mmCIF file of C-alpha atoms and ligand atoms in Angstrom:
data_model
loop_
_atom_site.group_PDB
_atom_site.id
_atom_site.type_symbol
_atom_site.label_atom_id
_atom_site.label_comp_id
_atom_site.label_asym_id
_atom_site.label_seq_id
_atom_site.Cartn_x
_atom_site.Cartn_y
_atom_site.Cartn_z
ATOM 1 C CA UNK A 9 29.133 50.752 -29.824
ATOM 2 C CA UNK A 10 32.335 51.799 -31.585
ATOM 3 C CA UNK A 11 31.097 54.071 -34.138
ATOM 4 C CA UNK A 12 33.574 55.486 -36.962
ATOM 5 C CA UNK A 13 32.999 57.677 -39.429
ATOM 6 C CA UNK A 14 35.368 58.274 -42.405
ATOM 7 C CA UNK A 15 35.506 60.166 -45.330
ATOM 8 C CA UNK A 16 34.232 57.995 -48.475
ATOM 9 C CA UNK A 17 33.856 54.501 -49.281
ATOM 10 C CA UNK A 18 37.578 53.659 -50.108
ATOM 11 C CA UNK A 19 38.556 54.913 -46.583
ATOM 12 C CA UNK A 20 35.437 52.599 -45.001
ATOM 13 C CA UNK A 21 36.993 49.982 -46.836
ATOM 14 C CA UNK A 22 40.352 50.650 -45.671
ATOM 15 C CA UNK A 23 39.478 50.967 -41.999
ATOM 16 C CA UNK A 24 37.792 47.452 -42.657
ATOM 17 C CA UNK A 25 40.910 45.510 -44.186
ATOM 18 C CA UNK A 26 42.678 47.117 -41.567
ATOM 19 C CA UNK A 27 40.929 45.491 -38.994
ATOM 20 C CA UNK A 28 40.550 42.073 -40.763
ATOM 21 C CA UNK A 29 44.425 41.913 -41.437
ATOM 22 C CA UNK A 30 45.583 42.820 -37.963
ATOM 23 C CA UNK A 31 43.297 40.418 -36.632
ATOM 24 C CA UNK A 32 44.679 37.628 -38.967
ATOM 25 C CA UNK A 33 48.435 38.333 -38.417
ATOM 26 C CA UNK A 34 47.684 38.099 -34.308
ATOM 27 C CA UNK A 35 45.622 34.934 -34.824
ATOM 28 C CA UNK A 36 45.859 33.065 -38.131
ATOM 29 C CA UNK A 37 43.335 30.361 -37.466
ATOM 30 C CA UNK A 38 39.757 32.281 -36.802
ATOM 31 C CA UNK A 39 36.381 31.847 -37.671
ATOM 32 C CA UNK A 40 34.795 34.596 -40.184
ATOM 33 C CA UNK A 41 31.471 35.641 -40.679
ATOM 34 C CA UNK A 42 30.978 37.164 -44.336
ATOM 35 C CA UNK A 43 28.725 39.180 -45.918
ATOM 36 C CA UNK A 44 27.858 39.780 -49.910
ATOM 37 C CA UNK A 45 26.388 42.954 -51.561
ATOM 38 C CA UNK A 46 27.704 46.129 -52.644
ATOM 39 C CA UNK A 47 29.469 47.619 -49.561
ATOM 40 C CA UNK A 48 31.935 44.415 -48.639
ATOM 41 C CA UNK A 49 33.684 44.675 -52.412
ATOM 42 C CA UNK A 50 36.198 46.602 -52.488
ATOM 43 C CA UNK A 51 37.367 45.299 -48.550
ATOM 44 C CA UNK A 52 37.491 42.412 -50.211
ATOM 45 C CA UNK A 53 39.830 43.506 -53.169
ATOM 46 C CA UNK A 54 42.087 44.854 -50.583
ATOM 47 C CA UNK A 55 42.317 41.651 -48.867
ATOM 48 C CA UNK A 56 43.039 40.340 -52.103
ATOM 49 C CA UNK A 57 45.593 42.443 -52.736
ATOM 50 C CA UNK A 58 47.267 41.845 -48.918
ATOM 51 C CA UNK A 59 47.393 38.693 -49.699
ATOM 52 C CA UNK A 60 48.878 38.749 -52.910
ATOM 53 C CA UNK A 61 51.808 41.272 -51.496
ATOM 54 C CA UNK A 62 52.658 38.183 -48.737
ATOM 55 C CA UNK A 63 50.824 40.274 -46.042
ATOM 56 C CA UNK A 64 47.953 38.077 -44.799
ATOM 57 C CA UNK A 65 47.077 34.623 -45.400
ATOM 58 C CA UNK A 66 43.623 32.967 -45.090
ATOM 59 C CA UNK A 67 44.914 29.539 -44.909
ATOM 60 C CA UNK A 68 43.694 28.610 -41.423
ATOM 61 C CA UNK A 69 40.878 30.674 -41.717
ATOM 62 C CA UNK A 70 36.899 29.172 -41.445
ATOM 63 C CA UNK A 71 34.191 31.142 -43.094
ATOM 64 C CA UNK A 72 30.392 31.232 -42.516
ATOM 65 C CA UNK A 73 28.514 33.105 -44.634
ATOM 66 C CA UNK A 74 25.668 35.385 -43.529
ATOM 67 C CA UNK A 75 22.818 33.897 -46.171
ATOM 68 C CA UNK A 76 21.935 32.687 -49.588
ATOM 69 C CA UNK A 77 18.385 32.546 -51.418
ATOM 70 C CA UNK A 78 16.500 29.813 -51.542
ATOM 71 C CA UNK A 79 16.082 28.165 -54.598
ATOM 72 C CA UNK A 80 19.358 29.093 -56.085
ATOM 73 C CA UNK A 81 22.083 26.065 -56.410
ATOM 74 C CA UNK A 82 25.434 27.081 -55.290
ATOM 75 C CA UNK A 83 26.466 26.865 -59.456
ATOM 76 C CA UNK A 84 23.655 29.669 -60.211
ATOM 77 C CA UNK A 85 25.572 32.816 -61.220
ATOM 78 C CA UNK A 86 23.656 34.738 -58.857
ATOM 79 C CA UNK A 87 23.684 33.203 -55.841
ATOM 80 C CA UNK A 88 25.827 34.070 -52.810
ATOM 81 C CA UNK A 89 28.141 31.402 -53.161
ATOM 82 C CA UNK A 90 29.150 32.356 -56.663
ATOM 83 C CA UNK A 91 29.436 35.934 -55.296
ATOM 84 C CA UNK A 92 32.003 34.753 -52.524
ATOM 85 C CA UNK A 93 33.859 32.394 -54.786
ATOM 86 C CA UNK A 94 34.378 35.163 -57.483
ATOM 87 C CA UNK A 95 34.810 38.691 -54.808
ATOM 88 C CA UNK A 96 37.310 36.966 -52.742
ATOM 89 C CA UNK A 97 37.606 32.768 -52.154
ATOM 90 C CA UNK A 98 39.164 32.115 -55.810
ATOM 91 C CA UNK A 99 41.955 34.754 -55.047
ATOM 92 C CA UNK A 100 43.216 33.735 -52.044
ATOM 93 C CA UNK A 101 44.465 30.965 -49.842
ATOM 94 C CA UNK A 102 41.305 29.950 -47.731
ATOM 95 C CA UNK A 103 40.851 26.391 -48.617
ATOM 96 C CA UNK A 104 37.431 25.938 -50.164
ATOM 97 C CA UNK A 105 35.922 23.269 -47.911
ATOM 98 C CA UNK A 106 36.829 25.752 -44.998
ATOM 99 C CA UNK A 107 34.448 27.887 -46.877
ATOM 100 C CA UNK A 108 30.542 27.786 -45.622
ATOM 101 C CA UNK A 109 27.723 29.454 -47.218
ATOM 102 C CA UNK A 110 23.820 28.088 -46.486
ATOM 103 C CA UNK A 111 22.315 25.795 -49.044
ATOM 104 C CA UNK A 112 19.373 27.716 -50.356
ATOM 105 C CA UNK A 113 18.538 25.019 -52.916
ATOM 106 C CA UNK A 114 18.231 22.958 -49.561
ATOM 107 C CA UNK A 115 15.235 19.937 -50.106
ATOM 108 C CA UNK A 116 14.481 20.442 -46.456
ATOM 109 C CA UNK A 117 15.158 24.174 -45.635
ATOM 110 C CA UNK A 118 14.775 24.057 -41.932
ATOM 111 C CA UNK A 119 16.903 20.617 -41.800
ATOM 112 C CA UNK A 120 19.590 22.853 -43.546
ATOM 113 C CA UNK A 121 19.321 25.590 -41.303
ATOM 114 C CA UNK A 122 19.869 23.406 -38.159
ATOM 115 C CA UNK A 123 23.138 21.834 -40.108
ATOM 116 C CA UNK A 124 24.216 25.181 -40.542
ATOM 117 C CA UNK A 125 23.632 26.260 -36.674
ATOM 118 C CA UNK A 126 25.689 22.927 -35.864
ATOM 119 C CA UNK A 127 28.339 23.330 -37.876
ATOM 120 C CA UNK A 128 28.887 27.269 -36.616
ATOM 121 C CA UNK A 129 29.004 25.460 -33.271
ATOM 122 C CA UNK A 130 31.337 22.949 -34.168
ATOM 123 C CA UNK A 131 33.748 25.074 -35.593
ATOM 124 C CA UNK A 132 33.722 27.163 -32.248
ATOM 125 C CA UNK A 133 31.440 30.037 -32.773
ATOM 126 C CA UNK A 134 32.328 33.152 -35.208
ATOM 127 C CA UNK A 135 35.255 35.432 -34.090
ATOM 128 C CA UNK A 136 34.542 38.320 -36.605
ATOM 129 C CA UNK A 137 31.123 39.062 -37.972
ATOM 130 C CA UNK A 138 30.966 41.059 -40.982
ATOM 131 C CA UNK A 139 27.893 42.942 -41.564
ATOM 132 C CA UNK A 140 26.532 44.987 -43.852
ATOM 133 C CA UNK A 141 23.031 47.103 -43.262
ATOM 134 C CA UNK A 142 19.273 47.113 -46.201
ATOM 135 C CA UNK A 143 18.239 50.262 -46.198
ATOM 136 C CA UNK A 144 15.094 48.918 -44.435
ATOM 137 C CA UNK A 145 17.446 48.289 -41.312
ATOM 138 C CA UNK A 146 18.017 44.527 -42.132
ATOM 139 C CA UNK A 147 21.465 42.644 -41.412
ATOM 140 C CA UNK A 148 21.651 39.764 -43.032
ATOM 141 C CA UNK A 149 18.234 39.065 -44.529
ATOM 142 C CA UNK A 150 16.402 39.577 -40.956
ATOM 143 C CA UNK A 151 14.322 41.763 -42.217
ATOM 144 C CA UNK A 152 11.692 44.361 -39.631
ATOM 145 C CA UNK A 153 9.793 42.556 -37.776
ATOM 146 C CA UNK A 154 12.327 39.559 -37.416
ATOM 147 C CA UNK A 155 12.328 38.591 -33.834
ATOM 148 C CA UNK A 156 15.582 39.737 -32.246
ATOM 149 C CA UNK A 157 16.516 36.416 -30.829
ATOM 150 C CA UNK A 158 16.161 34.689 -33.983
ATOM 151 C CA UNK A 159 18.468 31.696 -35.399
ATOM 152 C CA UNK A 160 19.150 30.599 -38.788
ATOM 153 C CA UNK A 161 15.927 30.129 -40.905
ATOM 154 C CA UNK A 162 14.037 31.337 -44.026
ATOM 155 C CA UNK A 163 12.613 34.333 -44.680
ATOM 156 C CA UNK A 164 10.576 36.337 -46.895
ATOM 157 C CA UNK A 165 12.221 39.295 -48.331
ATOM 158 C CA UNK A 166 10.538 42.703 -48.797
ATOM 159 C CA UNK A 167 9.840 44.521 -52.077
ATOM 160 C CA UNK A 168 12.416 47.145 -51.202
ATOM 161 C CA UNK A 169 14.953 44.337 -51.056
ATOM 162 C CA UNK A 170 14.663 42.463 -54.187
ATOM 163 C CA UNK A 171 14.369 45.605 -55.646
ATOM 164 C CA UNK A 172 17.804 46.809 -53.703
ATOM 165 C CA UNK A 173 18.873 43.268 -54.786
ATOM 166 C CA UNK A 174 17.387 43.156 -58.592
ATOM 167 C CA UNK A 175 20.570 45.102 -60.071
ATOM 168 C CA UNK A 176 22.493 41.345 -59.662
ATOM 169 C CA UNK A 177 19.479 39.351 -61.562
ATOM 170 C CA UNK A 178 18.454 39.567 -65.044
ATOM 171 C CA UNK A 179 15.337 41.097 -64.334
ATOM 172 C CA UNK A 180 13.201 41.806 -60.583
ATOM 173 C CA UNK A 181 11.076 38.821 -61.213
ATOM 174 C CA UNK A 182 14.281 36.648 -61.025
ATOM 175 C CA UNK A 183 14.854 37.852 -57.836
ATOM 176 C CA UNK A 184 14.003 35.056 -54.919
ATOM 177 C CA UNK A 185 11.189 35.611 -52.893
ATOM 178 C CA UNK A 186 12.712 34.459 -49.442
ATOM 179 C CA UNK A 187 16.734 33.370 -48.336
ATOM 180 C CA UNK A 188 17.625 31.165 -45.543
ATOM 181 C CA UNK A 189 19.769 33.611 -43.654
ATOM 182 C CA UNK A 190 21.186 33.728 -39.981
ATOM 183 C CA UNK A 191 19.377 35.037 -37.456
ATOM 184 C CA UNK A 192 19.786 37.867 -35.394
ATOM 185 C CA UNK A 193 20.580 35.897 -32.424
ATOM 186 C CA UNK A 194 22.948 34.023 -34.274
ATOM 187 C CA UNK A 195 24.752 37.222 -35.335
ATOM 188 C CA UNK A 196 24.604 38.762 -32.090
ATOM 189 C CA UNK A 197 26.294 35.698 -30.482
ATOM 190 C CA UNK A 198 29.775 36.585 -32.965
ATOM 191 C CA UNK A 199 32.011 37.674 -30.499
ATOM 192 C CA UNK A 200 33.128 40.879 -32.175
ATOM 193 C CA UNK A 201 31.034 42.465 -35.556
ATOM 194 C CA UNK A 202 32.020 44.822 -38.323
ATOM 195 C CA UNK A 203 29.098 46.817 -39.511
ATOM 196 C CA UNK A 204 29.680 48.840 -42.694
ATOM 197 C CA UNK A 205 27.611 51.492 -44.865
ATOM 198 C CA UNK A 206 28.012 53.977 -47.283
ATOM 199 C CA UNK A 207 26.359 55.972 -49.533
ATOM 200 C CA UNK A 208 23.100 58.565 -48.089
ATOM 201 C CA UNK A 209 20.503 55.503 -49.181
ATOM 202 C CA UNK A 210 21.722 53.980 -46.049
ATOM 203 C CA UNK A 211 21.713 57.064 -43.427
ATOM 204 C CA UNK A 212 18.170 56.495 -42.161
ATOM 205 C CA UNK A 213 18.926 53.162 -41.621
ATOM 206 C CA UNK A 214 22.337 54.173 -40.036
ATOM 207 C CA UNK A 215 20.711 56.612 -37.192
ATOM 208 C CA UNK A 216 17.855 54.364 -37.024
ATOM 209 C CA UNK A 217 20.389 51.634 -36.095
ATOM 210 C CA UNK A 218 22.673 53.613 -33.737
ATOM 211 C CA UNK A 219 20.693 55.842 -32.190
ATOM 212 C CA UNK A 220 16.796 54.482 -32.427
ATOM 213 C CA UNK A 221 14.788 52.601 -30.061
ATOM 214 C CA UNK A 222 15.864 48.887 -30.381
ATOM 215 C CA UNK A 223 13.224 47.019 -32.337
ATOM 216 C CA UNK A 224 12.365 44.009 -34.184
ATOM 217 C CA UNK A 225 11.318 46.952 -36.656
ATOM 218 C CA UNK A 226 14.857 47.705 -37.049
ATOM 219 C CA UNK A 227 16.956 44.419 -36.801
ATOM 220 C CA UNK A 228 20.108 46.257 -36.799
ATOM 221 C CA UNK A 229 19.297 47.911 -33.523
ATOM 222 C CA UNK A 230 19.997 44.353 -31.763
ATOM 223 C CA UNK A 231 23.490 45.265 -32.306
ATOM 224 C CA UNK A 232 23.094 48.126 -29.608
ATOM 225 C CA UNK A 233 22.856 44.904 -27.161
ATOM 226 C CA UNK A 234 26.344 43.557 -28.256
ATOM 227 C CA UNK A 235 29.164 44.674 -26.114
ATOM 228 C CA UNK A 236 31.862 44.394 -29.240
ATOM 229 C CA UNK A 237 30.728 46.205 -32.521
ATOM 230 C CA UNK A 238 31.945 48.974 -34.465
ATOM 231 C CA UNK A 239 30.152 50.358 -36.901
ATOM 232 C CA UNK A 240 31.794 52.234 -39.547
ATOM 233 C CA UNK A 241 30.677 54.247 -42.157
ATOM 234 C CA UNK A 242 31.244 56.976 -44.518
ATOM 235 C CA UNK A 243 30.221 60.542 -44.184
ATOM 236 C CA UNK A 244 27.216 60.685 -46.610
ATOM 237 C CA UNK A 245 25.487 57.136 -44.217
ATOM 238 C CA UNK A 246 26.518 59.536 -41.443
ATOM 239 C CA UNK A 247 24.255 61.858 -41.819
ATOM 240 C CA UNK A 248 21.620 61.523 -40.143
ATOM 241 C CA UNK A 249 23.226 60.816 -36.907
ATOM 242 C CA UNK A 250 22.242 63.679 -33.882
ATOM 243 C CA UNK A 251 25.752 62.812 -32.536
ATOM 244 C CA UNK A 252 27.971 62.546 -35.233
ATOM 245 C CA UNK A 253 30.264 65.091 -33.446
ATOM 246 C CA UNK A 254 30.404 63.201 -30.287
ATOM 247 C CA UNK A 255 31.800 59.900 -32.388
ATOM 248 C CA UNK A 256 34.641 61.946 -33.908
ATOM 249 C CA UNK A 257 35.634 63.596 -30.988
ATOM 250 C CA UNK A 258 35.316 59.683 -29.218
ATOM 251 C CA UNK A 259 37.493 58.264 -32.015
ATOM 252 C CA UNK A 260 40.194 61.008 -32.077
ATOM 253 C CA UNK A 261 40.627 60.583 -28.427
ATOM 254 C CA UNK A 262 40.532 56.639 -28.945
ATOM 255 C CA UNK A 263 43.583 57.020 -31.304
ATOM 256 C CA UNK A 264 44.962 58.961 -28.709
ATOM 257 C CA UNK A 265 45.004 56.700 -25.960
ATOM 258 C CA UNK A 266 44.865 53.239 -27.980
ATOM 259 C CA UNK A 267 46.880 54.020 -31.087
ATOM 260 C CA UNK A 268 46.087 52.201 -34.030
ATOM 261 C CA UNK A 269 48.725 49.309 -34.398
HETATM 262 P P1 PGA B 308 24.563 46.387 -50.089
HETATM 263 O O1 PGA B 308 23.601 45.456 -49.219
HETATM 264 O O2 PGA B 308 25.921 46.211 -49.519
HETATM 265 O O3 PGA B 308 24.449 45.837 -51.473
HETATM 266 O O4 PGA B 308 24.056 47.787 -49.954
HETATM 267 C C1 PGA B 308 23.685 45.488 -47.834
HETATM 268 C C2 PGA B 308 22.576 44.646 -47.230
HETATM 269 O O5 PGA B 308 21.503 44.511 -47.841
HETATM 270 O O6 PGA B 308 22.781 44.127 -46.125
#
């Protein structure tokens, strides 16, 4: 694991937009795996704003995104797909049927979940995987106890979530009870991932993630079994981590031998 840590949110966000540009000016036409919440905003503002000064385009681009919650039409105001359309897809160049997000207001759930395997397939298997991380240790909405080899499907969300999740609804009891998200063995099968965090709600999570036992208790530990992650993260998620020093000293002498292009 690649782990960075920077100085506040704007330069996590940075560091992210970075990556996501280079990536797109070597190879236009890729497969993205997006993620909604807090954290991904403002990377996405600054992809906005690449685009809008001629430096990247999304036109070839594919997009899956990570989940949506079930019960919520694509149209509700809440749901992820309105999140994606109005935090990045209606400001740039990605057309829209390019654009994937599960359909939590699905008739048959697991009939949807299969499409949504198949068509990740079909389109060749995601390139870049963003991820954010719950403060219960979740990516996506695997959430502890989800088995680490698991593919797109529902599940239940826990309190802490919807109550993480409650500031986007009018009130917690809006909140859906369960999402149809990808799994972690769906995640783990991108061939590179971007994990972000900031903020100290997520540094238990963070050291839990990085430097814990790998467990279904902590989905985000899985990632410790993919050979092409970075996690990046701010100084306050940081915290918690025994060897925070070590990861500076790794990524100075990184920059050193691989500098940044
Ligand atoms: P946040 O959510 O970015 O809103 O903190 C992250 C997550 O729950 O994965």
């Amino acid at each position: 694991m690649r782990v960075v840590i920077l100085s506040d949110p704007a330069a996590v966000a940075q560091f992210a937009a970075d990556e996501l540009v280079v990536r797109l000016r070597r190879r236009p036409a890729q497969v993205l795996g997006l993620a909604t919440g807090g954290t991904p905003v403002e990377l996405y503002q600054r992809i906005i704003q690449a685009h809008r000064r001629g430096d990247v385009s999304l036109s070839q681009v594919t997009t899956f995104n990570l989940d949506e919650y079930v019960g919520l039409a694509p149209e509700h105001p809440a749901s992820y797909r309105s999140f994606m359309n109005a935090q990045l897809f209606d400001h740039v160049d990605v057309p829209r049927p390019n654009t994937h997000v599960p359909l939590g207001a699905a008739s048959d759930l697991a009939a949807e979940a299969c499409r949504y395997e198949g068509a990740i397939a079909q389109a060749g298997g995601i390139d870049w995987q963003l991820l954010g991380i719950g403060r219960d240790g979740h990516i996506a909405f695997n959430e502890p106890g989800s088995s680490l080899r698991s593919r797109t499907r529902v599940k239940t969300l826990t309190a802490q979530t919807r109550q993480d999740n409650a500031r986007f609804f009018a009130s917690l009891d809006d909140v859906p009870r369960s999402a149809l998200t990808m799994g972690i063995g769906t995640i783990l099968d991108a061939r590179s991932i971007l994990l972000m965090a900031t903020g100290e709600s997520k540094a238990a999570a963070i050291a839990a993630c990085v430097e814990g036992p790998i467990t279904a208790s902590v989905p985000a530990s899985a990632l410790q079994w993919h050979a092409a992650t970075t996690i990046v993260v701010d100084r306050a998620a940081a915290a918690q981590l025994h060897h925070a020093a070590y990861y500076l000293e790794a990524e100075a002498e990184r920059q050193r031998l691989v500098p940044s292009p």
